[in-house]
Amino acid sequence: MMRRRQGFLAVATLQLAAVGMLASEAGAQTTTGQCTMATFNGSAADPCQKGRDLFAFIVPQVGVALSAGNPVLGEGGTMGGWGKRALSVRVSAVEGYLPRNSVPISTAIGAQPGDFGAKRTYVPVPSADVAVGLFSGVPAGLTNVGGIDALLGVTFVPEASEGTFRLKPTGSNFAVSYGVRVGALQESSVVPGVSISYMRRKLPTENIGYTPGNDTLNVKNIAITSNTWRLVASKRIAIVGLAAGIGRDEIDGTSSMDGVVNESVGSATLRSAVNLSDVRTRSKRNTAFLNASFGISAVRVVGEYGWSSAGTIEQTVNQFGGRRANEAYRYASMGLTVRF
C-alpha cells in the first residue's frame, strides 16, 4: 500500500511540473503571464523562479510517462480488416528523478539559488488501449498494404495525498486518447508487420496542492496532451513475438499557479500572495523501444523497454543534485494484450 501511495505521489509531482518549462530539440518554448505579488512585502522573483526551475526539471518526465512506446503493446502491423480488435492493458513506468530536499522560499530581492536534490523514482502510469480494424488494405503478394485501424485509449490518474502533496482531478479520473494506424505491410507467415501511427494522448485535468511548512502552492487546471508518432515493425513466430519502433513526441501543457509565502521578521509574520498566470509549455523528444511478447492463441503477455532522448538542456538557477533539466529518460511497460 505504501509503495502504491508513493507511486501515485510521484505521478502527482510529475503533473505539478506540467505548468513549467518544456524543452525541445529545437529550443525551449515556454510562455507565461506576469509573475506578480498581490500584497507587496518583498519580491516574487524567488518563488516564481523556484516554481519554473522545478517545472523545467520534472516536466519532460510527464511526457515520457504519458507517451510511452508502442500504441498497442506487442502489435506492429494493422489488425487486418473490419471488426478485428486488440485490447492492451498495461502499466508504464518512467525511471525518473524527483526533488528530495525541502528548499525555503524567500521574498528577498532576486532569486535565491538552492539545491532540491534528485531521488531516483519509478513513476507508474496505468492505461488501456484498443486497436479496431477499419480496412484490411490492398493485397500485394504475400501481404496487404494500406490497412487502417482506429486507436482508442484511456489513461487513469487517482486522487491521492502524501505528506505535503495533494492531487485531485477536477472532474473524472480518466482521460480519453485517440488516433489512427496505417499499415505499410500486413504481417503474414513470412512478412513482418510494419505500420505508422498517430495518437493524441491526454492526462486527466488536475489541481495539485503543495504545502511546504507554512507556505502553500496551488497549481490549477493542469491540462497535458501528447501527440505521438510511431513507426513500428513486428514479427511473431509460434508463441514468441518481437516488435521494435521509433517515434516522435510533441507535448503541450497549460495551467496557472498561485501561492502564499509566509516569512517571519522579528515577532511579525509577513504574508505574500504570489500569482503566475497563463502558463503554456511545449516540448519535442525522440523515442525508441522494443517489445517482447509470449502467449498462446489470442492472449499475450508483453514487456516493453524504451528510451526517450534528451531535449535542449534547460539552464536553471536552482540545482537538482547534479541532474540537469530535460535529460534523456528510460521507461518500461508490462501488460496483457488480447485479440478478439
GROMACS .gro file of C-alpha atoms in nm:
model
  340
    1MET     CA    1   0.000   0.000   0.000
    2MET     CA    2   0.282   0.242   0.089
    3ARG     CA    3   0.458   0.173  -0.244
    4ARG     CA    4   0.134   0.239  -0.430
    5ARG     CA    5   0.084   0.568  -0.248
    6GLN     CA    6   0.443   0.668  -0.320
    7GLY     CA    7   0.397   0.584  -0.687
    8PHE     CA    8   0.080   0.791  -0.712
    9LEU     CA    9   0.258   1.073  -0.528
   10ALA     CA   10   0.527   1.057  -0.794
   11VAL     CA   11   0.257   1.094  -1.062
   12ALA     CA   12   0.122   1.394  -0.873
   13THR     CA   13   0.466   1.552  -0.853
   14LEU     CA   14   0.521   1.499  -1.225
   15GLN     CA   15   0.189   1.661  -1.308
   16LEU     CA   16   0.269   1.951  -1.076
   17ALA     CA   17   0.559   2.014  -1.311
   18ALA     CA   18   0.328   2.042  -1.609
   19VAL     CA   19   0.292   2.417  -1.576
   20GLY     CA   20   0.663   2.477  -1.619
   21MET     CA   21   0.919   2.487  -1.895
   22LEU     CA   22   0.914   2.220  -2.162
   23ALA     CA   23   1.227   2.193  -2.378
   24SER     CA   24   1.255   2.071  -2.733
   25GLU     CA   25   1.543   1.973  -2.953
   26ALA     CA   26   1.485   2.291  -3.150
   27GLY     CA   27   1.485   2.501  -2.831
   28ALA     CA   28   1.263   2.561  -2.530
   29GLN     CA   29   0.919   2.709  -2.591
   30THR     CA   30   0.754   2.848  -2.278
   31THR     CA   31   0.518   3.140  -2.241
   32THR     CA   32   0.370   3.270  -1.917
   33GLY     CA   33   0.172   3.559  -1.789
   34GLN     CA   34   0.327   3.803  -1.544
   35CYS     CA   35   0.456   3.678  -1.209
   36THR     CA   36   0.304   3.911  -0.950
   37MET     CA   37   0.281   3.958  -0.574
   38ALA     CA   38  -0.065   4.070  -0.465
   39THR     CA   39   0.037   4.203  -0.124
   40PHE     CA   40   0.381   4.351  -0.168
   41ASN     CA   41   0.610   4.255   0.117
   42GLY     CA   42   0.913   4.187  -0.100
   43SER     CA   43   0.995   4.031  -0.436
   44ALA     CA   44   0.811   3.750  -0.619
   45ALA     CA   45   1.131   3.657  -0.808
   46ASP     CA   46   1.235   3.365  -0.586
   47PRO     CA   47   0.903   3.175  -0.559
   48CYS     CA   48   0.842   3.215  -0.933
   49GLN     CA   49   1.198   3.108  -1.022
   50LYS     CA   50   1.180   2.803  -0.796
   51GLY     CA   51   0.849   2.707  -0.949
   52ARG     CA   52   0.985   2.746  -1.301
   53ASP     CA   53   1.303   2.550  -1.222
   54LEU     CA   54   1.107   2.265  -1.064
   55PHE     CA   55   0.882   2.251  -1.368
   56ALA     CA   56   1.174   2.261  -1.609
   57PHE     CA   57   1.338   1.969  -1.428
   58ILE     CA   58   1.035   1.744  -1.389
   59VAL     CA   59   0.801   1.818  -1.679
   60PRO     CA   60   0.991   1.624  -1.951
   61GLN     CA   61   0.922   1.314  -1.743
   62VAL     CA   62   0.548   1.384  -1.773
   63GLY     CA   63   0.575   1.349  -2.149
   64VAL     CA   64   0.768   1.024  -2.125
   65ALA     CA   65   0.517   0.879  -1.877
   66LEU     CA   66   0.220   0.983  -2.087
   67SER     CA   67   0.356   0.889  -2.430
   68ALA     CA   68   0.527   0.554  -2.350
   69GLY     CA   69   0.623   0.349  -2.659
   70ASN     CA   70   0.407   0.120  -2.874
   71PRO     CA   71   0.047   0.247  -2.914
   72VAL     CA   72  -0.075  -0.111  -2.856
   73LEU     CA   73   0.173  -0.337  -2.676
   74GLY     CA   74   0.320  -0.611  -2.895
   75GLU     CA   75   0.136  -0.502  -3.212
   76GLY     CA   76   0.328  -0.379  -3.516
   77GLY     CA   77   0.104  -0.426  -3.819
   78THR     CA   78  -0.262  -0.339  -3.862
   79MET     CA   79  -0.542  -0.567  -3.745
   80GLY     CA   80  -0.630  -0.699  -4.092
   81GLY     CA   81  -0.984  -0.586  -4.157
   82TRP     CA   82  -1.315  -0.456  -4.032
   83GLY     CA   83  -1.411  -0.551  -3.677
   84LYS     CA   84  -1.085  -0.718  -3.574
   85ARG     CA   85  -0.964  -0.581  -3.243
   86ALA     CA   86  -0.678  -0.586  -2.992
   87LEU     CA   87  -0.701  -0.469  -2.631
   88SER     CA   88  -0.386  -0.381  -2.436
   89VAL     CA   89  -0.391  -0.315  -2.060
   90ARG     CA   90  -0.060  -0.201  -1.913
   91VAL     CA   91   0.133  -0.006  -1.656
   92SER     CA   92   0.417   0.210  -1.789
   93ALA     CA   93   0.691   0.332  -1.554
   94VAL     CA   94   0.948   0.604  -1.615
   95GLU     CA   95   1.287   0.585  -1.444
   96GLY     CA   96   1.261   0.941  -1.323
   97TYR     CA   97   1.425   1.170  -1.068
   98LEU     CA   98   1.216   1.374  -0.828
   99PRO     CA   99   1.328   1.657  -0.595
  100ARG     CA  100   1.405   1.529  -0.244
  101ASN     CA  101   1.516   1.833  -0.041
  102SER     CA  102   1.296   2.093   0.125
  103VAL     CA  103   1.417   2.431  -0.001
  104PRO     CA  104   1.290   2.751   0.166
  105ILE     CA  105   1.111   3.013  -0.041
  106SER     CA  106   1.220   3.374   0.004
  107THR     CA  107   1.066   3.711  -0.081
  108ALA     CA  108   1.404   3.884  -0.070
  109ILE     CA  109   1.507   4.081  -0.375
  110GLY     CA  110   1.610   3.844  -0.655
  111ALA     CA  111   1.602   3.467  -0.694
  112GLN     CA  112   1.794   3.270  -0.428
  113PRO     CA  113   1.970   2.954  -0.559
  114GLY     CA  114   1.922   2.627  -0.372
  115ASP     CA  115   1.967   2.253  -0.422
  116PHE     CA  116   1.648   2.046  -0.441
  117GLY     CA  117   1.847   1.726  -0.485
  118ALA     CA  118   1.720   1.438  -0.700
  119LYS     CA  119   1.596   1.096  -0.591
  120ARG     CA  120   1.554   0.813  -0.843
  121THR     CA  121   1.184   0.726  -0.857
  122TYR     CA  122   0.991   0.490  -1.084
  123VAL     CA  123   0.668   0.661  -1.185
  124PRO     CA  124   0.377   0.429  -1.280
  125VAL     CA  125   0.102   0.531  -1.525
  126PRO     CA  126  -0.178   0.276  -1.586
  127SER     CA  127  -0.362   0.282  -1.919
  128ALA     CA  128  -0.566   0.076  -2.163
  129ASP     CA  129  -0.551   0.094  -2.545
  130VAL     CA  130  -0.769  -0.060  -2.817
  131ALA     CA  131  -0.699  -0.105  -3.189
  132VAL     CA  132  -1.005  -0.164  -3.411
  133GLY     CA  133  -0.967  -0.274  -3.772
  134LEU     CA  134  -1.138  -0.049  -4.028
  135PHE     CA  135  -0.986  -0.157  -4.362
  136SER     CA  136  -0.776  -0.462  -4.446
  137GLY     CA  137  -0.570  -0.290  -4.716
  138VAL     CA  138  -0.487  -0.386  -5.073
  139PRO     CA  139  -0.344  -0.733  -5.149
  140ALA     CA  140   0.021  -0.728  -5.258
  141GLY     CA  141   0.178  -1.071  -5.291
  142LEU     CA  142   0.203  -1.238  -4.950
  143THR     CA  143   0.082  -0.930  -4.763
  144ASN     CA  144  -0.160  -0.635  -4.770
  145VAL     CA  145  -0.066  -0.268  -4.782
  146GLY     CA  146  -0.264   0.033  -4.670
  147GLY     CA  147  -0.466  -0.126  -4.390
  148ILE     CA  148  -0.626   0.118  -4.145
  149ASP     CA  149  -0.702   0.085  -3.772
  150ALA     CA  150  -0.869   0.322  -3.530
  151LEU     CA  151  -0.684   0.365  -3.198
  152LEU     CA  152  -0.855   0.448  -2.869
  153GLY     CA  153  -0.708   0.470  -2.520
  154VAL     CA  154  -0.780   0.561  -2.159
  155THR     CA  155  -0.530   0.697  -1.903
  156PHE     CA  156  -0.605   0.682  -1.531
  157VAL     CA  157  -0.478   0.907  -1.250
  158PRO     CA  158  -0.613   0.862  -0.895
  159GLU     CA  159  -0.689   1.113  -0.624
  160ALA     CA  160  -0.404   1.087  -0.373
  161SER     CA  161  -0.223   1.268  -0.094
  162GLU     CA  162   0.107   1.207   0.079
  163GLY     CA  163   0.291   1.444   0.309
  164THR     CA  164   0.284   1.795   0.166
  165PHE     CA  165   0.137   1.698  -0.173
  166ARG     CA  166  -0.231   1.666  -0.267
  167LEU     CA  167  -0.360   1.553  -0.608
  168LYS     CA  168  -0.725   1.591  -0.704
  169PRO     CA  169  -0.878   1.559  -1.054
  170THR     CA  170  -1.108   1.848  -1.142
  171GLY     CA  171  -1.358   1.604  -1.292
  172SER     CA  172  -1.309   1.243  -1.400
  173ASN     CA  173  -1.005   1.035  -1.306
  174PHE     CA  174  -0.993   0.912  -1.666
  175ALA     CA  175  -0.889   1.080  -1.991
  176VAL     CA  176  -0.951   0.950  -2.343
  177SER     CA  177  -0.685   0.916  -2.615
  178TYR     CA  178  -0.743   0.859  -2.985
  179GLY     CA  179  -0.554   0.809  -3.310
  180VAL     CA  180  -0.510   0.611  -3.631
  181ARG     CA  181  -0.270   0.346  -3.758
  182VAL     CA  182  -0.187   0.284  -4.127
  183GLY     CA  183  -0.021  -0.036  -4.236
  184ALA     CA  184   0.280  -0.042  -4.468
  185LEU     CA  185   0.289  -0.425  -4.452
  186GLN     CA  186   0.038  -0.667  -4.302
  187GLU     CA  187   0.208  -0.941  -4.101
  188SER     CA  188   0.191  -1.289  -4.256
  189SER     CA  189   0.378  -1.617  -4.214
  190VAL     CA  190   0.684  -1.475  -4.392
  191VAL     CA  191   0.632  -1.095  -4.392
  192PRO     CA  192   0.669  -0.876  -4.081
  193GLY     CA  193   0.403  -0.624  -3.988
  194VAL     CA  194   0.500  -0.259  -4.038
  195SER     CA  195   0.284   0.043  -3.957
  196ILE     CA  196   0.284   0.418  -3.898
  197SER     CA  197   0.057   0.559  -3.630
  198TYR     CA  198  -0.051   0.888  -3.477
  199MET     CA  199  -0.210   0.914  -3.133
  200ARG     CA  200  -0.319   1.209  -2.925
  201ARG     CA  201  -0.285   1.121  -2.558
  202LYS     CA  202  -0.415   1.317  -2.261
  203LEU     CA  203  -0.394   1.312  -1.882
  204PRO     CA  204  -0.699   1.396  -1.667
  205THR     CA  205  -0.718   1.765  -1.577
  206GLU     CA  206  -0.580   1.808  -1.226
  207ASN     CA  207  -0.546   2.050  -0.938
  208ILE     CA  208  -0.239   1.998  -0.720
  209GLY     CA  209  -0.157   2.148  -0.383
  210TYR     CA  210   0.189   2.166  -0.222
  211THR     CA  211   0.232   2.291   0.137
  212PRO     CA  212   0.597   2.315   0.247
  213GLY     CA  213   0.599   2.439   0.608
  214ASN     CA  214   0.351   2.724   0.640
  215ASP     CA  215   0.369   2.815   0.270
  216THR     CA  216   0.129   2.696   0.001
  217LEU     CA  217   0.147   2.641  -0.374
  218ASN     CA  218  -0.161   2.564  -0.584
  219VAL     CA  219  -0.138   2.452  -0.946
  220LYS     CA  220  -0.479   2.475  -1.114
  221ASN     CA  221  -0.645   2.313  -1.416
  222ILE     CA  222  -0.335   2.132  -1.538
  223ALA     CA  223  -0.403   2.006  -1.891
  224ILE     CA  224  -0.138   1.795  -2.066
  225THR     CA  225  -0.159   1.643  -2.414
  226SER     CA  226   0.094   1.442  -2.611
  227ASN     CA  227   0.089   1.398  -2.989
  228THR     CA  228   0.281   1.078  -3.062
  229TRP     CA  229   0.406   0.948  -3.397
  230ARG     CA  230   0.529   0.588  -3.423
  231LEU     CA  231   0.692   0.365  -3.686
  232VAL     CA  232   0.669   0.004  -3.564
  233ALA     CA  233   0.770  -0.335  -3.710
  234SER     CA  234   0.675  -0.670  -3.557
  235LYS     CA  235   0.700  -1.046  -3.623
  236ARG     CA  236   0.552  -1.337  -3.437
  237ILE     CA  237   0.699  -1.689  -3.453
  238ALA     CA  238   0.495  -1.958  -3.278
  239ILE     CA  239   0.432  -1.831  -2.923
  240VAL     CA  240   0.701  -1.560  -2.921
  241GLY     CA  241   0.666  -1.215  -3.073
  242LEU     CA  242   0.905  -0.921  -3.115
  243ALA     CA  243   0.835  -0.560  -3.205
  244ALA     CA  244   1.057  -0.254  -3.238
  245GLY     CA  245   0.979   0.107  -3.310
  246ILE     CA  246   1.090   0.468  -3.320
  247GLY     CA  247   0.888   0.784  -3.281
  248ARG     CA  248   0.843   1.148  -3.202
  249ASP     CA  249   0.653   1.304  -2.910
  250GLU     CA  250   0.511   1.657  -2.910
  251ILE     CA  251   0.389   1.754  -2.563
  252ASP     CA  252   0.176   2.056  -2.471
  253GLY     CA  253   0.073   2.176  -2.126
  254THR     CA  254  -0.132   2.464  -1.987
  255SER     CA  255  -0.204   2.576  -1.631
  256SER     CA  256  -0.169   2.858  -1.379
  257MET     CA  257  -0.021   2.887  -1.031
  258ASP     CA  258  -0.085   3.080  -0.713
  259GLY     CA  259   0.067   3.058  -0.368
  260VAL     CA  260   0.127   3.218  -0.031
  261VAL     CA  261   0.472   3.273   0.124
  262ASN     CA  262   0.494   3.350   0.496
  263GLU     CA  263   0.817   3.490   0.638
  264SER     CA  264   0.897   3.582   0.998
  265VAL     CA  265   1.054   3.922   1.058
  266GLY     CA  266   1.120   3.960   1.428
  267SER     CA  267   0.793   3.882   1.604
  268ALA     CA  268   0.585   3.960   1.294
  269THR     CA  269   0.484   3.729   1.005
  270LEU     CA  270   0.478   3.884   0.659
  271ARG     CA  271   0.229   3.723   0.419
  272SER     CA  272   0.289   3.749   0.043
  273ALA     CA  273   0.047   3.621  -0.223
  274VAL     CA  274   0.217   3.517  -0.550
  275ASN     CA  275   0.048   3.451  -0.884
  276LEU     CA  276   0.182   3.312  -1.212
  277SER     CA  277  -0.090   3.311  -1.478
  278ASP     CA  278  -0.146   3.161  -1.823
  279VAL     CA  279   0.146   2.917  -1.836
  280ARG     CA  280   0.185   2.737  -2.168
  281THR     CA  281   0.454   2.482  -2.247
  282ARG     CA  282   0.574   2.272  -2.541
  283SER     CA  283   0.838   2.001  -2.587
  284LYS     CA  284   0.958   1.766  -2.862
  285ARG     CA  285   1.151   1.443  -2.795
  286ASN     CA  286   1.251   1.134  -2.993
  287THR     CA  287   1.191   0.781  -2.864
  288ALA     CA  288   1.287   0.421  -2.945
  289PHE     CA  289   1.153   0.099  -2.793
  290LEU     CA  290   1.146  -0.282  -2.802
  291ASN     CA  291   0.857  -0.518  -2.724
  292ALA     CA  292   0.874  -0.889  -2.642
  293SER     CA  293   0.557  -1.097  -2.611
  294PHE     CA  294   0.477  -1.452  -2.508
  295GLY     CA  295   0.142  -1.621  -2.537
  296ILE     CA  296  -0.081  -1.885  -2.684
  297SER     CA  297  -0.362  -1.808  -2.925
  298ALA     CA  298  -0.508  -1.458  -2.879
  299VAL     CA  299  -0.367  -1.376  -2.533
  300ARG     CA  300  -0.015  -1.238  -2.492
  301VAL     CA  301   0.194  -1.114  -2.202
  302VAL     CA  302   0.406  -0.823  -2.328
  303GLY     CA  303   0.706  -0.636  -2.190
  304GLU     CA  304   0.840  -0.310  -2.328
  305TYR     CA  305   1.167  -0.124  -2.277
  306GLY     CA  306   1.225   0.221  -2.424
  307TRP     CA  307   1.443   0.530  -2.427
  308SER     CA  308   1.338   0.894  -2.470
  309SER     CA  309   1.607   1.131  -2.595
  310ALA     CA  310   1.718   1.449  -2.421
  311GLY     CA  311   1.591   1.779  -2.547
  312THR     CA  312   1.773   2.109  -2.524
  313ILE     CA  313   1.914   2.118  -2.170
  314GLU     CA  314   1.745   2.386  -1.958
  315GLN     CA  315   1.958   2.626  -1.757
  316THR     CA  316   1.820   2.666  -1.404
  317VAL     CA  317   1.909   2.893  -1.114
  318ASN     CA  318   1.844   2.612  -0.866
  319GLN     CA  319   2.029   2.278  -0.863
  320PHE     CA  320   1.896   1.919  -0.861
  321GLY     CA  321   2.173   1.708  -0.712
  322GLY     CA  322   2.385   1.713  -1.028
  323ARG     CA  323   2.096   1.624  -1.261
  324ARG     CA  324   2.001   1.866  -1.537
  325ALA     CA  325   1.659   1.966  -1.666
  326ASN     CA  326   1.535   1.783  -1.976
  327GLU     CA  327   1.782   1.493  -1.984
  328ALA     CA  328   1.714   1.157  -2.151
  329TYR     CA  329   1.497   0.904  -1.965
  330ARG     CA  330   1.432   0.532  -1.984
  331TYR     CA  331   1.091   0.371  -1.945
  332ALA     CA  332   0.936   0.026  -1.933
  333SER     CA  333   0.588  -0.123  -1.963
  334MET     CA  334   0.430  -0.452  -1.865
  335GLY     CA  335   0.088  -0.559  -1.976
  336LEU     CA  336  -0.152  -0.801  -2.140
  337THR     CA  337  -0.275  -0.785  -2.499
  338VAL     CA  338  -0.581  -0.976  -2.620
  339ARG     CA  339  -0.703  -1.009  -2.978
  340PHE     CA  340  -1.076  -1.060  -3.022
   0.00000   0.00000   0.00000
